[in-house]
PDB file of C-alpha atoms in Angstrom:
ATOM      1  CA  MET G  28     -48.882-100.331 -45.562  1.00 90.00           C
ATOM      2  CA  GLN G  29     -51.051-103.357 -46.321  1.00 88.00           C
ATOM      3  CA  GLU G  30     -50.926-102.700 -50.072  1.00 91.00           C
ATOM      4  CA  LEU G  31     -47.148-102.398 -49.954  1.00 93.00           C
ATOM      5  CA  CYS G  32     -46.887-105.720 -48.107  1.00 93.00           C
ATOM      6  CA  GLN G  33     -49.221-107.356 -50.632  1.00 94.00           C
ATOM      7  CA  ARG G  34     -47.045-106.157 -53.518  1.00 94.00           C
ATOM      8  CA  VAL G  35     -43.859-107.297 -51.781  1.00 95.00           C
ATOM      9  CA  VAL G  36     -45.053-110.826 -50.893  1.00 93.00           C
ATOM     10  CA  SER G  37     -46.558-111.388 -54.342  1.00 92.00           C
ATOM     11  CA  SER G  38     -43.337-110.341 -56.071  1.00 92.00           C
ATOM     12  CA  ARG G  39     -41.301-112.974 -57.925  1.00 87.00           C
ATOM     13  CA  TYR G  40     -38.149-111.368 -56.526  1.00 92.00           C
ATOM     14  CA  PHE G  41     -39.424-111.872 -52.998  1.00 92.00           C
ATOM     15  CA  ASP G  42     -40.112-115.554 -53.665  1.00 83.00           C
ATOM     16  CA  PHE G  43     -36.719-115.976 -55.344  1.00 83.00           C
ATOM     17  CA  SER G  44     -34.981-114.329 -52.375  1.00 90.00           C
ATOM     18  CA  ILE G  45     -36.745-116.582 -49.870  1.00 85.00           C
ATOM     19  CA  VAL G  46     -35.937-119.712 -51.890  1.00 81.00           C
ATOM     20  CA  THR G  47     -32.297-118.612 -52.100  1.00 86.00           C
ATOM     21  CA  LEU G  48     -32.168-118.124 -48.325  1.00 87.00           C
ATOM     22  CA  ILE G  49     -33.753-121.520 -47.747  1.00 82.00           C
ATOM     23  CA  LEU G  50     -31.092-123.194 -49.883  1.00 83.00           C
ATOM     24  CA  LEU G  51     -28.314-121.164 -48.258  1.00 88.00           C
ATOM     25  CA  ASN G  52     -29.613-122.150 -44.827  1.00 83.00           C
ATOM     26  CA  ALA G  53     -29.632-125.820 -45.849  1.00 82.00           C
ATOM     27  CA  VAL G  54     -25.997-125.544 -46.982  1.00 88.00           C
ATOM     28  CA  ILE G  55     -25.042-123.866 -43.708  1.00 88.00           C
ATOM     29  CA  ILE G  56     -26.743-126.583 -41.676  1.00 82.00           C
ATOM     30  CA  GLY G  57     -24.953-129.209 -43.766  1.00 85.00           C
ATOM     31  CA  LEU G  58     -21.584-127.525 -43.207  1.00 90.00           C
ATOM     32  CA  GLU G  59     -22.243-127.451 -39.458  1.00 86.00           C
ATOM     33  CA  THR G  60     -22.073-131.239 -39.427  1.00 85.00           C
ATOM     34  CA  SER G  61     -18.354-131.109 -40.239  1.00 90.00           C
ATOM     35  CA  ALA G  62     -16.453-130.771 -36.966  1.00 91.00           C
ATOM     36  CA  SER G  63     -13.425-129.117 -38.570  1.00 94.00           C
ATOM     37  CA  ILE G  64     -15.452-126.563 -40.561  1.00 94.00           C
ATOM     38  CA  PHE G  65     -17.765-125.877 -37.641  1.00 90.00           C
ATOM     39  CA  GLY G  66     -14.809-125.410 -35.298  1.00 92.00           C
ATOM     40  CA  SER G  67     -13.157-122.909 -37.625  1.00 94.00           C
ATOM     41  CA  TYR G  68     -16.261-120.891 -38.505  1.00 94.00           C
ATOM     42  CA  HIS G  69     -18.535-121.391 -35.483  1.00 91.00           C
ATOM     43  CA  GLU G  70     -19.172-117.669 -34.970  1.00 94.00           C
ATOM     44  CA  TRP G  71     -19.988-117.127 -38.639  1.00 94.00           C
ATOM     45  CA  PHE G  72     -22.508-119.978 -38.580  1.00 90.00           C
ATOM     46  CA  ILE G  73     -24.251-118.433 -35.582  1.00 87.00           C
ATOM     47  CA  ILE G  74     -24.416-115.017 -37.266  1.00 93.00           C
ATOM     48  CA  ALA G  75     -25.664-116.467 -40.567  1.00 92.00           C
ATOM     49  CA  ASN G  76     -28.327-118.594 -38.867  1.00 85.00           C
ATOM     50  CA  ARG G  77     -29.606-115.635 -36.853  1.00 88.00           C
ATOM     51  CA  LEU G  78     -29.730-113.330 -39.868  1.00 93.00           C
ATOM     52  CA  ILE G  79     -31.588-115.891 -41.952  1.00 90.00           C
ATOM     53  CA  LEU G  80     -34.023-116.555 -39.110  1.00 87.00           C
ATOM     54  CA  CYS G  81     -34.665-112.794 -38.851  1.00 93.00           C
ATOM     55  CA  VAL G  82     -35.492-112.676 -42.555  1.00 94.00           C
ATOM     56  CA  PHE G  83     -37.937-115.579 -42.134  1.00 90.00           C
ATOM     57  CA  ILE G  84     -39.597-113.732 -39.247  1.00 93.00           C
ATOM     58  CA  VAL G  85     -39.917-110.604 -41.391  1.00 95.00           C
ATOM     59  CA  GLU G  86     -41.351-112.752 -44.196  1.00 94.00           C
ATOM     60  CA  ALA G  87     -44.078-114.070 -41.876  1.00 93.00           C
ATOM     61  CA  LEU G  88     -44.839-110.570 -40.581  1.00 95.00           C
ATOM     62  CA  LEU G  89     -45.084-109.210 -44.129  1.00 96.00           C
ATOM     63  CA  LYS G  90     -47.461-112.000 -45.146  1.00 95.00           C
ATOM     64  CA  ILE G  91     -49.623-111.468 -42.059  1.00 95.00           C
ATOM     65  CA  THR G  92     -49.692-107.705 -42.683  1.00 95.00           C
ATOM     66  CA  ALA G  93     -50.634-108.334 -46.326  1.00 95.00           C
ATOM     67  CA  VAL G  94     -53.889-110.031 -45.238  1.00 94.00           C
ATOM     68  CA  TRP G  95     -54.620-107.551 -42.440  1.00 91.00           C
ATOM     69  CA  PRO G  96     -57.186-106.855 -40.848  1.00 89.00           C
ATOM     70  CA  THR G  97     -57.956-110.568 -40.992  1.00 91.00           C
ATOM     71  CA  PRO G  98     -54.647-112.199 -39.980  1.00 89.00           C
ATOM     72  CA  GLY G  99     -56.474-115.513 -39.614  1.00 91.00           C
ATOM     73  CA  ARG G 100     -56.416-115.777 -43.419  1.00 93.00           C
ATOM     74  CA  TYR G 101     -52.648-116.261 -43.190  1.00 93.00           C
ATOM     75  CA  PHE G 102     -53.150-119.301 -40.977  1.00 93.00           C
ATOM     76  CA  LYS G 103     -55.806-120.864 -43.232  1.00 91.00           C
ATOM     77  CA  ASN G 104     -53.052-121.797 -45.667  1.00 85.00           C
ATOM     78  CA  GLY G 105     -51.391-125.027 -44.541  1.00 80.00           C
ATOM     79  CA  TRP G 106     -48.019-124.005 -45.973  1.00 77.00           C
ATOM     80  CA  ASN G 107     -48.088-120.750 -44.012  1.00 84.00           C
ATOM     81  CA  VAL G 108     -48.829-122.686 -40.824  1.00 86.00           C
ATOM     82  CA  PHE G 109     -45.931-125.017 -41.601  1.00 79.00           C
ATOM     83  CA  ASP G 110     -43.563-122.105 -42.304  1.00 80.00           C
ATOM     84  CA  PHE G 111     -44.670-120.240 -39.185  1.00 87.00           C
ATOM     85  CA  SER G 112     -44.279-123.345 -37.004  1.00 82.00           C
ATOM     86  CA  ILE G 113     -40.750-124.030 -38.227  1.00 78.00           C
ATOM     87  CA  VAL G 114     -39.733-120.424 -37.640  1.00 81.00           C
ATOM     88  CA  MET G 115     -41.253-120.423 -34.142  1.00 82.00           C
ATOM     89  CA  LEU G 116     -39.555-123.732 -33.290  1.00 77.00           C
ATOM     90  CA  SER G 117     -36.277-122.241 -34.488  1.00 77.00           C
ATOM     91  CA  LEU G 118     -36.632-119.506 -31.889  1.00 79.00           C
ATOM     92  CA  ILE G 119     -36.575-122.000 -29.020  1.00 76.00           C
ATOM     93  CA  PRO G 120     -33.051-122.169 -27.605  1.00 74.00           C
ATOM     94  CA  ALA G 121     -31.707-125.707 -27.470  1.00 66.00           C
ATOM     95  CA  THR G 122     -28.859-126.996 -25.370  1.00 58.00           C
ATOM     96  CA  GLY G 123     -27.352-130.369 -24.613  1.00 58.00           C
ATOM     97  CA  GLU G 124     -29.155-133.365 -26.093  1.00 56.00           C
ATOM     98  CA  PHE G 125     -31.821-131.196 -27.684  1.00 62.00           C
ATOM     99  CA  ALA G 126     -29.310-129.280 -29.801  1.00 60.00           C
ATOM    100  CA  MET G 127     -29.312-132.007 -32.470  1.00 58.00           C
ATOM    101  CA  VAL G 128     -33.115-132.109 -32.498  1.00 65.00           C
ATOM    102  CA  ALA G 129     -33.215-128.337 -32.976  1.00 61.00           C
ATOM    103  CA  ARG G 130     -30.730-128.610 -35.832  1.00 61.00           C
ATOM    104  CA  LEU G 131     -32.919-131.230 -37.537  1.00 65.00           C
ATOM    105  CA  LEU G 132     -36.029-129.092 -37.068  1.00 65.00           C
ATOM    106  CA  ARG G 133     -34.258-126.153 -38.720  1.00 63.00           C
ATOM    107  CA  LEU G 134     -33.496-128.420 -41.655  1.00 66.00           C
ATOM    108  CA  LEU G 135     -37.249-128.806 -42.187  1.00 68.00           C
ATOM    109  CA  ARG G 136     -37.220-125.248 -43.523  1.00 67.00           C
ATOM    110  CA  VAL G 137     -35.960-126.733 -46.774  1.00 69.00           C
ATOM    111  CA  LEU G 138     -39.454-128.159 -47.182  1.00 70.00           C
ATOM    112  CA  ARG G 139     -40.630-124.561 -47.550  1.00 65.00           C
ATOM    113  CA  LEU G 140     -39.462-124.860 -51.147  1.00 69.00           C
ATOM    114  CA  ILE G 141     -42.601-126.872 -51.786  1.00 71.00           C
ATOM    115  CA  SER G 142     -44.723-123.846 -50.956  1.00 66.00           C
ATOM    116  CA  THR G 143     -42.867-121.563 -53.377  1.00 68.00           C
ATOM    117  CA  ILE G 144     -42.403-123.821 -56.410  1.00 74.00           C
ATOM    118  CA  PRO G 145     -45.823-124.700 -57.906  1.00 75.00           C
ATOM    119  CA  GLU G 146     -44.521-127.720 -59.823  1.00 79.00           C
ATOM    120  CA  LEU G 147     -42.987-129.196 -56.681  1.00 76.00           C
ATOM    121  CA  ARG G 148     -46.205-128.509 -54.760  1.00 74.00           C
ATOM    122  CA  LEU G 149     -48.168-130.417 -57.430  1.00 79.00           C
ATOM    123  CA  ILE G 150     -45.788-133.387 -57.233  1.00 79.00           C
ATOM    124  CA  VAL G 151     -45.976-133.558 -53.452  1.00 74.00           C
ATOM    125  CA  SER G 152     -49.775-133.179 -53.444  1.00 77.00           C
ATOM    126  CA  THR G 153     -50.084-135.952 -56.006  1.00 82.00           C
ATOM    127  CA  LEU G 154     -47.799-138.222 -53.959  1.00 77.00           C
ATOM    128  CA  ILE G 155     -49.816-137.602 -50.802  1.00 76.00           C
ATOM    129  CA  ARG G 156     -53.134-138.289 -52.584  1.00 82.00           C
ATOM    130  CA  SER G 157     -51.756-141.502 -54.077  1.00 84.00           C
ATOM    131  CA  LEU G 158     -51.002-142.967 -50.643  1.00 76.00           C
ATOM    132  CA  PRO G 159     -53.676-145.499 -49.634  1.00 66.00           C
TER     133      PRO G 159
END
């Protein structure tokens, strides 16, 4: 099982699929800001968000299983911690005033692109190191 998970998470197709879902999720979140679109397709947005969140949960579980029996190795990578935190925060139900905050936190998933595109990771790392 561990070997299968290692092959899956190291696959280019897996990375491409996750990046595609991240971008799709960003588009969905953007469309939710339009009152008319959101009013017409509210149920579809809920379904899409839940399905995408489920895929992100499976992604985390696959990555943790891939490093089993030492799951702590998963959390030694800062990007994995970031991804895991965003997914866990997305699981917290938000109502009332906190609904907008939850929506903004879900948008942070777009930053996961940095962890999957090496060139973007290099640019961001260089920018962070150049700050005084």
